[in-house]
Coordinates of C-alpha atoms and ligand atoms in Angstrom, one line a residue:
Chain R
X24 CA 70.0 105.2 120.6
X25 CA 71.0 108.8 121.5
X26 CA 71.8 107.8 125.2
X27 CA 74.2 110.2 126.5
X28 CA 77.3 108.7 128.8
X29 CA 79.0 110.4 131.4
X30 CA 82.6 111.4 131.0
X31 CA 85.6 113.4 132.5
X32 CA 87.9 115.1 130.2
X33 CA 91.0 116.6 131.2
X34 CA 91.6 119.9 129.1
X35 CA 94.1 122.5 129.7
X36 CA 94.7 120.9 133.0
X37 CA 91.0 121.3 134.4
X38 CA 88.5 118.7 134.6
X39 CA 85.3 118.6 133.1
X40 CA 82.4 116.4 133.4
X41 CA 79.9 116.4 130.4
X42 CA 76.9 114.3 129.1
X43 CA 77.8 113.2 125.7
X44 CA 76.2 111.0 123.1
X45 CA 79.0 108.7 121.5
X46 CA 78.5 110.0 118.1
X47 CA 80.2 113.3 118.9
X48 CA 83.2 114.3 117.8
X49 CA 85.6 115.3 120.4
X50 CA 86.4 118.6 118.4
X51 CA 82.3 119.0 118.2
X52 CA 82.3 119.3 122.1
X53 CA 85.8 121.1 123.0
X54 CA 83.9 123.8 121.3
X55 CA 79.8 123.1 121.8
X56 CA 79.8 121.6 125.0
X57 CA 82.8 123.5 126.5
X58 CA 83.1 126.4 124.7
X59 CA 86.7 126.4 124.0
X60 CA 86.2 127.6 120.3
X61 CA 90.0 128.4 119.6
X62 CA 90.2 124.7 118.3
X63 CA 88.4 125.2 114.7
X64 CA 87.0 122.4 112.4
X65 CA 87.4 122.3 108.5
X66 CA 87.2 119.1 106.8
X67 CA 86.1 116.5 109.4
X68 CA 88.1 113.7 107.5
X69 CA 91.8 114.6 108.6
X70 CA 93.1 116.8 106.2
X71 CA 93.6 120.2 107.2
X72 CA 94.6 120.1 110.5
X73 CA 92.3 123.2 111.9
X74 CA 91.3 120.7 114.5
X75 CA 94.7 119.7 115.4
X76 CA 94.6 118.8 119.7
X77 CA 97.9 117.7 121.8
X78 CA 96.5 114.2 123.3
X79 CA 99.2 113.3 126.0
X80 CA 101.8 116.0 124.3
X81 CA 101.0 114.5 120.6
X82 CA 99.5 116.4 118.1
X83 CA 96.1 114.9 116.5
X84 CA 92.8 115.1 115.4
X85 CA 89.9 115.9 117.3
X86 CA 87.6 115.5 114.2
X87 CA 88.6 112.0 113.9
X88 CA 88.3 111.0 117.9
X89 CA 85.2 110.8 119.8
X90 CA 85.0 112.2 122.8
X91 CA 83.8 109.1 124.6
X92 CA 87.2 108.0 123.6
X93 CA 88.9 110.8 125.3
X94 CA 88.7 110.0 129.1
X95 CA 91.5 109.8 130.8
X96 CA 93.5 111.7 128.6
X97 CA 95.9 114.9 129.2
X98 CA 94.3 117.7 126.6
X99 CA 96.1 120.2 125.5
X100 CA 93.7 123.3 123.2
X101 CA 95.4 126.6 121.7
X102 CA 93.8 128.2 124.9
X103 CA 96.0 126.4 127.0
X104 CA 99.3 126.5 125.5
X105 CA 100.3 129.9 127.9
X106 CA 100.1 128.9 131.5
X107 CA 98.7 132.7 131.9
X108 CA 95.6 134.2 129.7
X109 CA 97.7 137.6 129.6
X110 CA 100.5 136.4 128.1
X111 CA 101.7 134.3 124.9
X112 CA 104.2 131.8 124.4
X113 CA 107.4 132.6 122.9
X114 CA 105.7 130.7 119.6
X115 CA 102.7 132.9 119.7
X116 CA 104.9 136.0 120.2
X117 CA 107.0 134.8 117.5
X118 CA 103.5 134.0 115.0
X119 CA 102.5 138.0 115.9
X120 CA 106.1 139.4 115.1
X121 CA 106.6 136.9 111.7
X122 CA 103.2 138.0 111.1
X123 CA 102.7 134.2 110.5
X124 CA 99.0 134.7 110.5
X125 CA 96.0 136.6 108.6
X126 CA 92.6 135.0 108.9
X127 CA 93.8 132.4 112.2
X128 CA 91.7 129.5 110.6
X129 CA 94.3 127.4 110.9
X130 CA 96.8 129.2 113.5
X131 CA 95.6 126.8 116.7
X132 CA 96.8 123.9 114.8
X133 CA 99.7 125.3 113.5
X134 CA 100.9 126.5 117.1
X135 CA 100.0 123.1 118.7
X136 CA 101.8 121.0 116.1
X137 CA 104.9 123.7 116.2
X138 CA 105.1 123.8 119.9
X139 CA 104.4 119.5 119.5
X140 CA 107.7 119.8 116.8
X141 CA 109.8 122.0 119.2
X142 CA 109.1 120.2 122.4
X143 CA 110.5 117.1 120.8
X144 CA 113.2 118.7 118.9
X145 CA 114.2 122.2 119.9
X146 CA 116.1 123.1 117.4
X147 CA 114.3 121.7 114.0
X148 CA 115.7 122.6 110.6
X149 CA 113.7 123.9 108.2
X150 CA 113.1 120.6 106.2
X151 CA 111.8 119.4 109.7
X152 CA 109.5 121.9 110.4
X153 CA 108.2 121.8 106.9
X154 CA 107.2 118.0 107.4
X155 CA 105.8 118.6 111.0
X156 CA 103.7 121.4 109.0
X157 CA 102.4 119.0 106.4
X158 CA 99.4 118.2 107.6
X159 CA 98.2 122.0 108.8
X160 CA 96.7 123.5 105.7
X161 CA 97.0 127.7 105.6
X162 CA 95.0 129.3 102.8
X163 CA 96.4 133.2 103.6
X164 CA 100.3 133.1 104.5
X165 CA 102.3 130.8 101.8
X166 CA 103.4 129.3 104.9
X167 CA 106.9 130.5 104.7
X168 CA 105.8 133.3 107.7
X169 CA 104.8 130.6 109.8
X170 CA 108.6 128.6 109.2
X171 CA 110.4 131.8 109.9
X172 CA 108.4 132.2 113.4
X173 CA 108.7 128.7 113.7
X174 CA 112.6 128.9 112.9
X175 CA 113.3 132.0 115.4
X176 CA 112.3 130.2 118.4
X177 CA 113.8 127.5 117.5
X178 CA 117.3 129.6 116.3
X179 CA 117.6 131.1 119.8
X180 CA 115.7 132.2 123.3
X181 CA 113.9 135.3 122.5
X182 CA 113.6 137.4 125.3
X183 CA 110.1 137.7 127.0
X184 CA 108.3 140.9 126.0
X185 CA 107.2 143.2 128.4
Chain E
X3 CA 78.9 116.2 108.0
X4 CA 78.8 114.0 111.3
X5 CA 78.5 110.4 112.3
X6 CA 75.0 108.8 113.4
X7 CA 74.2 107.1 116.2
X8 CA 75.8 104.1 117.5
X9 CA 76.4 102.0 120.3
X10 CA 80.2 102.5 121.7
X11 CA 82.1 99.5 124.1
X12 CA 85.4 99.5 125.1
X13 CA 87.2 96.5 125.0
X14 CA 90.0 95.3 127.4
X15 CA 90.2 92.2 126.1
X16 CA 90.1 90.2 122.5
X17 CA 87.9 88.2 124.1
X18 CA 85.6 90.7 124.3
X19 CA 86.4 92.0 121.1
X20 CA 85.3 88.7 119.1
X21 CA 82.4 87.9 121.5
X22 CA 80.7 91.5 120.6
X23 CA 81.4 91.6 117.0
X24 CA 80.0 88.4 116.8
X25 CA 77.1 89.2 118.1
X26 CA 76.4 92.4 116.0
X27 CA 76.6 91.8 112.5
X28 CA 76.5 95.4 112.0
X29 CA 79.4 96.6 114.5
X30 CA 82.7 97.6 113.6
X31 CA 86.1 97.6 115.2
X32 CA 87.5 101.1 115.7
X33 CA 91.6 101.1 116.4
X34 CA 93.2 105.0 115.5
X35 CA 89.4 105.5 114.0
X36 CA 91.8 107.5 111.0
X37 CA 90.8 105.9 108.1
X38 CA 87.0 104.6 109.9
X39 CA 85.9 108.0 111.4
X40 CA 86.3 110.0 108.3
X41 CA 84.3 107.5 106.5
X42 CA 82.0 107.3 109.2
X43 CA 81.5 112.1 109.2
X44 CA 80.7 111.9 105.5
X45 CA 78.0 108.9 106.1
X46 CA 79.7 106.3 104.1
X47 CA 79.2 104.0 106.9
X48 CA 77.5 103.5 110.1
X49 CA 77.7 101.2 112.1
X50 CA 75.3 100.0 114.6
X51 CA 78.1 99.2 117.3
X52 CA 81.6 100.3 118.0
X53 CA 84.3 97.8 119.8
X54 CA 87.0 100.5 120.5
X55 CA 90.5 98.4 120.8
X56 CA 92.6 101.7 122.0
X57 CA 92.8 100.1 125.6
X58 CA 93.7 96.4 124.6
X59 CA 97.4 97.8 125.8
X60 CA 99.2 93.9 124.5
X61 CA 98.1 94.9 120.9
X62 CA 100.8 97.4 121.3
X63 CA 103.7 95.8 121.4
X64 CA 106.6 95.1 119.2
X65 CA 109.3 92.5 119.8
X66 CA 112.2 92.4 117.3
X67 CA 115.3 91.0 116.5
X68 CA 117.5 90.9 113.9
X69 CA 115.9 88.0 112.1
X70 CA 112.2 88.6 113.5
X71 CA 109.7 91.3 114.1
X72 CA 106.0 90.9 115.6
X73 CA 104.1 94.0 115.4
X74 CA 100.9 94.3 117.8
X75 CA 97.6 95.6 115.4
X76 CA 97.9 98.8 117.5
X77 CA 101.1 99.5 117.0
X78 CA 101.2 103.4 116.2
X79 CA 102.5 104.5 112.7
X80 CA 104.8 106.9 114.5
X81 CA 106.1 103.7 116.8
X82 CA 107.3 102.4 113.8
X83 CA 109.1 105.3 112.6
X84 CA 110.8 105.8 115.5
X85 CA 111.1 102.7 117.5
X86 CA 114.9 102.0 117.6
X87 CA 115.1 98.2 117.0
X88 CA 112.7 98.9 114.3
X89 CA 115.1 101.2 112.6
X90 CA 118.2 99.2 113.9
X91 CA 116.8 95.3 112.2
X92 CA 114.2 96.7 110.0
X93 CA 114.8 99.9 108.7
X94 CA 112.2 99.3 105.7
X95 CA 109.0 99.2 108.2
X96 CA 110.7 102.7 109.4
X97 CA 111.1 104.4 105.9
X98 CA 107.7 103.1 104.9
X99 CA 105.8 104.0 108.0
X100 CA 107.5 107.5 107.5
X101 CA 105.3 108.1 103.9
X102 CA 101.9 107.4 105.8
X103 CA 100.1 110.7 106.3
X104 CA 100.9 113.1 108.5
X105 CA 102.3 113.3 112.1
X106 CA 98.9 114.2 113.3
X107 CA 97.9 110.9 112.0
X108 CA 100.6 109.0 112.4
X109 CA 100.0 109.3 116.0
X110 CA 96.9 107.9 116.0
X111 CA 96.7 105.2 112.7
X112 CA 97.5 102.0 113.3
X113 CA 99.1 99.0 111.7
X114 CA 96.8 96.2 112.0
X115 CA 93.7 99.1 111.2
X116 CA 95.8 100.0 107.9
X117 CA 96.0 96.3 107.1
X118 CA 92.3 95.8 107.7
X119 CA 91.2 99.0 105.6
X120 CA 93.3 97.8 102.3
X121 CA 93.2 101.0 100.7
X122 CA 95.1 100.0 97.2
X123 CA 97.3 103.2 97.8
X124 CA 98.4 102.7 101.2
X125 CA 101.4 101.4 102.3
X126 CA 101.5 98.5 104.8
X127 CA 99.2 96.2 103.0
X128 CA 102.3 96.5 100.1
X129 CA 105.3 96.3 102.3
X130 CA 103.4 93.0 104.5
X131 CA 103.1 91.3 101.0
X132 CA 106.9 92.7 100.4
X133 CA 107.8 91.0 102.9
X134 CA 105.2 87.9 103.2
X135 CA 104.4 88.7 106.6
X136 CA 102.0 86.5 108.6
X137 CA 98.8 87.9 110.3
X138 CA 97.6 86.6 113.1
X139 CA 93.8 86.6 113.6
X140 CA 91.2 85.6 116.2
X141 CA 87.6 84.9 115.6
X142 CA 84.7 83.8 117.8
X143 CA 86.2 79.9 117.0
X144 CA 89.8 80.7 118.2
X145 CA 92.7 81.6 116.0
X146 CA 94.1 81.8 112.6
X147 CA 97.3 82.6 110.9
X148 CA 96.6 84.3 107.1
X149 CA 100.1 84.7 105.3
X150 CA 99.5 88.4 103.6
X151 CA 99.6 87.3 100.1
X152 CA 95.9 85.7 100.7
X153 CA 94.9 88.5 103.1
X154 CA 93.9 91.4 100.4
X155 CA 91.2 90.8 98.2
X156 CA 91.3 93.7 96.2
X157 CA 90.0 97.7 97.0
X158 CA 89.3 97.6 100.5
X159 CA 88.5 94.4 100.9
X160 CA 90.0 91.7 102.6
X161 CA 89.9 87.8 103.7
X162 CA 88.8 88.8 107.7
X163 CA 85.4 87.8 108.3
X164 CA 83.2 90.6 109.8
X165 CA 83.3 89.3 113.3
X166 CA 87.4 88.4 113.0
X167 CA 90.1 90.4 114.1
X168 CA 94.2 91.2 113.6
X169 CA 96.2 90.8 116.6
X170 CA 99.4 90.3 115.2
X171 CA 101.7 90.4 111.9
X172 CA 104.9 87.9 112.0
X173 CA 107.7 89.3 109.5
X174 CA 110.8 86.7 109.3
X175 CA 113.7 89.1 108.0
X176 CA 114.5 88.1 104.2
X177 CA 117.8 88.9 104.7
X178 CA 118.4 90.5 101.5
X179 CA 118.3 94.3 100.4
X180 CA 115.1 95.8 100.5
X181 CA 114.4 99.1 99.0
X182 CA 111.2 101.2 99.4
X183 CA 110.3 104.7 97.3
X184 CA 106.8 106.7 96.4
X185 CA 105.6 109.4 95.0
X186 CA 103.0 111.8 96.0
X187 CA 101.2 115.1 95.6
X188 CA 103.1 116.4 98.6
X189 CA 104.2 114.5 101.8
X190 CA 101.5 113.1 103.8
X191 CA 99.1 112.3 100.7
X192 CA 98.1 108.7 99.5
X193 CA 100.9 107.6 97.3
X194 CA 100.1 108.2 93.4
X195 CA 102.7 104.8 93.1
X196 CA 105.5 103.3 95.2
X197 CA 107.4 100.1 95.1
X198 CA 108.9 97.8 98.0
X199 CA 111.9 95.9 95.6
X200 CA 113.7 93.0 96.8
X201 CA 117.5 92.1 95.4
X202 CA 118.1 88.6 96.1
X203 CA 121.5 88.4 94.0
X204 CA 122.2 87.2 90.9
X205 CA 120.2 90.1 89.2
X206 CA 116.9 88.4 90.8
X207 CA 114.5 90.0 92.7
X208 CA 110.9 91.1 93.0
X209 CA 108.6 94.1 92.7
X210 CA 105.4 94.9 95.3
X211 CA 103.8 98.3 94.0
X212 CA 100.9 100.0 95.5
X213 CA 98.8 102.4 94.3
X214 CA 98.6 100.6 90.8
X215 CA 96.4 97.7 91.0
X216 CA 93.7 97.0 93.4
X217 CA 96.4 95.2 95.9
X218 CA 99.1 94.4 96.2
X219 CA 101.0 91.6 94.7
X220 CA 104.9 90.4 94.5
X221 CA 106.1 90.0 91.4
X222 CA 109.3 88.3 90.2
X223 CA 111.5 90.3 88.5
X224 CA 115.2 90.6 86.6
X225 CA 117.2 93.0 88.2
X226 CA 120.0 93.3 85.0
X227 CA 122.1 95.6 85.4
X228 CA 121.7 98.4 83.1
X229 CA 119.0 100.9 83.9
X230 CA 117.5 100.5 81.0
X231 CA 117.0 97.0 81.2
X232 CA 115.7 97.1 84.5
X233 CA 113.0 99.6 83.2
X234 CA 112.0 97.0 80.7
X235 CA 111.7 94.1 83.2
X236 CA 109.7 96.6 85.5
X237 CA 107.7 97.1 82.5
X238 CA 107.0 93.2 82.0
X239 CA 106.7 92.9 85.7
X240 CA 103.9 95.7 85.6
X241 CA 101.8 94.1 82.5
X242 CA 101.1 91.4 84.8
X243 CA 98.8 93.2 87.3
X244 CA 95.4 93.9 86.7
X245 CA 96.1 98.1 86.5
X246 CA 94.0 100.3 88.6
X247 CA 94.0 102.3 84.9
X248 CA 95.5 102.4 82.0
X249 CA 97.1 105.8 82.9
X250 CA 100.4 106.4 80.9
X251 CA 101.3 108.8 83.6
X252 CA 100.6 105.7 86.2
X253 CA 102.5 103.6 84.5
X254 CA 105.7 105.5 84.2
X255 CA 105.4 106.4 87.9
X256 CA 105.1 103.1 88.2
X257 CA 108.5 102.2 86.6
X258 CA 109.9 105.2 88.2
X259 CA 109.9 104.4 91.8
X260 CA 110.1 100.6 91.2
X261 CA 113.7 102.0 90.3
X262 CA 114.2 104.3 92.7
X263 CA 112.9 101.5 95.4
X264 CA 116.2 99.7 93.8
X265 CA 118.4 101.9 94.6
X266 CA 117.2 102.6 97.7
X267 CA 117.8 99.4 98.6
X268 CA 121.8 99.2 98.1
X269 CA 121.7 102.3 100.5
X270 CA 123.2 101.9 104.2
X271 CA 123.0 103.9 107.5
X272 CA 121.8 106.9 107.8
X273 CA 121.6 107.4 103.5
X274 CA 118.7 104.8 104.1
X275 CA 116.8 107.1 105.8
X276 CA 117.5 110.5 104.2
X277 CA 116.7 109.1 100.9
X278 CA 113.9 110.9 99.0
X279 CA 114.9 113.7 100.9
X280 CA 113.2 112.1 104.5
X281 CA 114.6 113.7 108.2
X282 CA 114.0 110.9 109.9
Ligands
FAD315 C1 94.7 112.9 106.2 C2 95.0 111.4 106.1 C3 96.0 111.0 105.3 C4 96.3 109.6 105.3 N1 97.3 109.2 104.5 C5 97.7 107.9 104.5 C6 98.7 107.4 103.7 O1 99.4 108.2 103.0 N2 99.0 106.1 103.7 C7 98.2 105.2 104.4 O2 98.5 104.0 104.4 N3 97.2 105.6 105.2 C8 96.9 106.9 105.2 N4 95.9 107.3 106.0 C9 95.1 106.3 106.7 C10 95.8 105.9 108.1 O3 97.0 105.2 107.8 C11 94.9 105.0 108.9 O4 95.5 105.0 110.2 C12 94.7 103.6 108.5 O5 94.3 103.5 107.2 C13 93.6 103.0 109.4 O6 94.1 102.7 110.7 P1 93.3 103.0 112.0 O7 94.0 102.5 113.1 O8 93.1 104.5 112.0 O9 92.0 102.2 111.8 P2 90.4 102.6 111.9 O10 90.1 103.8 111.1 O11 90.0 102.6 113.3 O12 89.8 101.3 111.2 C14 89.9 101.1 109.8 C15 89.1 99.8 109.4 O13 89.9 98.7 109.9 C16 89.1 97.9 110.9 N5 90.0 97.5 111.9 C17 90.9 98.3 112.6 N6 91.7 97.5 113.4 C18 91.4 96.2 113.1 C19 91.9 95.0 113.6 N7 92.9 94.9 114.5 N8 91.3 93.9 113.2 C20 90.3 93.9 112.2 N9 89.8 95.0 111.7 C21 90.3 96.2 112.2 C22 88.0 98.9 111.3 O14 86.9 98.2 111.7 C23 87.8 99.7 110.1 O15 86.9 99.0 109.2 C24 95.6 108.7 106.1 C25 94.5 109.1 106.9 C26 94.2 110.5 106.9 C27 93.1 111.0 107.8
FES316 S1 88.8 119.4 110.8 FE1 90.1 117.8 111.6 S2 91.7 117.8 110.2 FE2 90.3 119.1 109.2
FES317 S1 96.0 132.3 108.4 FE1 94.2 132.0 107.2 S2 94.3 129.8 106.9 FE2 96.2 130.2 107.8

């Protein structure tokens, strides 16, 4: 039973093509097979949102997809959110100055279904955001840190940092 | 924990679909895999084969009017929240589909895999009795039409035979006001109760609650009225189910958003939607 199948995954814009059996999770290889570890697993069932991928600009689960089921489709991880490695987002500056995380368990998700939130309305109020934020559980902030960082972009262009 | 092994097919077709469950009595259809995979990670089920319906592309289709809506089995949760004729002709689907989970999984859940799962507390199986939709469903022998009062059993468990499937639900608008509430832990959790009530004039209506018996049925109801009445008739209205518990808690929830479900449903425009606080 544990034949492996052949497929191509699109993630952060690159291709990849690896062997997979189709009882792994997509979340299980993003971060075994390709070693993007910055997408972080906590419940497996849907929950808390650790795991939380863009699939075609959508936020959702990679613990409930398999990643035979994910050929074809346009990946977005936290490591690909900045179109340069040096540099952050205005969300990810925003996270560091709003100090909108403390352990990072569940910051990936956060940023991916904030950025998710913003992309399809760009200037969210906070009962908005709070929804969107519903299904990423944070153990260390209280979550209001992550609203205000979330709010700030939202609230105005913040200059680029230098 | 993870899933064991399996067998995985795509499907392009419903032919296929029917042809390969039929011959597997141990496969399983996966649509948004939201409520399957989970159950699947912790070992509660596994399958031997899975018929993976994502790129049957028809199944995603809805067409409505103002009198009619078909929904396609894969029609996204999230379609239905924000599809515009949805929330133009049928604003109840839209409000509903709102309470189910989170984005994340709204994204991915489906209607027709909701239907099939029949989890008591969930909401479609509730609003398609609500609203005695009619499910369309093709097995190895061709098709069959099951109205959604005879579709749920009871927990999880439904009249599809293992090797049938949903293609479509068929909702003729009642044209009457319809009114939807719930209450849970925090948004996005399984409802602890909610109500779909229908006013059909004449202080007549009915009651469809979920998350208080084992499915969902619709109940005929008085609608007098005083408030306190109503309670009372919500109250005889809920003696007739067969009670998930006899929790007194429950049971006033139970009452509780049956009234709120009311009044929700002499709401208009955009009220509709912002009740219970929503932003959609
Ligand atoms: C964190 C979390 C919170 C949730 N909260 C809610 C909630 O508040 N309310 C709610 O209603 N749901 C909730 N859900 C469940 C969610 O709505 C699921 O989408 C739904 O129950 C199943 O749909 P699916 O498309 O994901 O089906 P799958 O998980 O793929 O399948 C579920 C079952 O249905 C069968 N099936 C699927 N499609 C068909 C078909 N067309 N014909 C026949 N059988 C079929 C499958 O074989 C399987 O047995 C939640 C899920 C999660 C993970
Ligand atoms: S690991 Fe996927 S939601 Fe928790
Ligand atoms: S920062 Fe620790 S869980 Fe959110």
């Amino acid at each position: 039973m544990a034949t492996k199948t052949s497929v191509r995954l699109t993630i952060n814009h690159e291709s990849y093509d690896v062997e997979v059996e189709p009882r792994w999770l997509l979340s299980d290889v993003i971060r075994h097979q390709l070693g993007l570890t910055g997408t972080h697993v906590g419940c497996e069932q849907g929950v808390c949102g650790a795991c939380t991928i863009l699939v075609d600009g959508k936020p959702e689960r990679s613990c409930l997809m398999f990643a035979v089921q994910a050929e074809g489709l346009d990946i977005i991880t936290v490591e690909g959110l900045s179109p340069d490695v040096k540099r952050l987002t205005p969300l990810q500056e925003s996270f560091r100055d709003h100090h909108a995380l403390q352990c990072g368990y569940c910051t990936s998700g956060m940023l991916l279904t904030a950025t998710a939130l913003l992309e399809k309305d760009p200037h969210p109020s906070e009962t908005t955001i709070r929804e969107a934020l519903s299904g990423n559980v944070c153990r260390c902030t209280g979550y209001q840190f992550i609203v205000d960082a979330i709010l700030a972009v939202a609230n105005g262009p913040k200059e680029v940092q230098e | 924990m993870k899933p064991g092994a399996f067998e995985y097919r795509k499907a392009t077709s419903v032919k296929d679909v029917v042809t390969w469950l039929h011959g597997d009595s141990t496969s399983k259809i996966l649509a948004g895999g939201q409520s399957l995979v989970p159950v699947m990670n912790f070992r509660l089920a596994h399958p031997s084969l899975l018929v993976d319906i994502n790129e049957i592309t028809s199944l995603r289709q809805i067409t409505c009017d103002a009198d009619h809506i078909t929904i396609g089995a894969m029609v996204h949760h999230q379609e239905m929240v924000e599809n515009r004729e949805v929330r133009q002709y049928f604003p109840l689907l839209s409000v509903a589909a709102r309470h189910i989970g989170h984005w994340a999984v709204r994204n991915r859940g489906t209607v027709g895999g909701s239907l099939a799962h029949a989890d008591p507390a969930s909401e479609w199986p509730a609003v398609m009795v609500a609203l005695q939709a009619q499910i369309g469903v093709e097995g190895i022998d061709g098709s069959r039409v099951i109205s959604a009062a005879d579709l749920f059993l009871g927990y999880y468990t439904t009249e599809l035979a293992a090797d049938e499937m949903m293609t479509t639900i068929h909702i003729s608008h009642p044209n009457h006001p319809l009114g939807f509430a719930e209450v849970a832990r925090r948004p996005g959790d399984f409802a602890l109760a909610g109500a779909i009530v229908e006013d059909f004039g004449d202080a007549h209506g009915s009651v469809t609650w979920f998350g208080v018996a084992g499915k969902p049925e619709r109940v005929k109801v008085s609608l007098p009225k005083e408030a306190a009445l109503r309670a009372q008739s919500f109250q005889t209205a809920l003696q007739t189910l067969t009670q998930l518990d006899e929790d007194r808690h429950r049971q006033q929830l139970a009452i509780t958003v049956a009234e709120r479900a009311f009044q929700h449903s002499h709401l208009n425009g955009q009220e509709y939607f912002t009740f219970e606080g929503g932003q959609v």
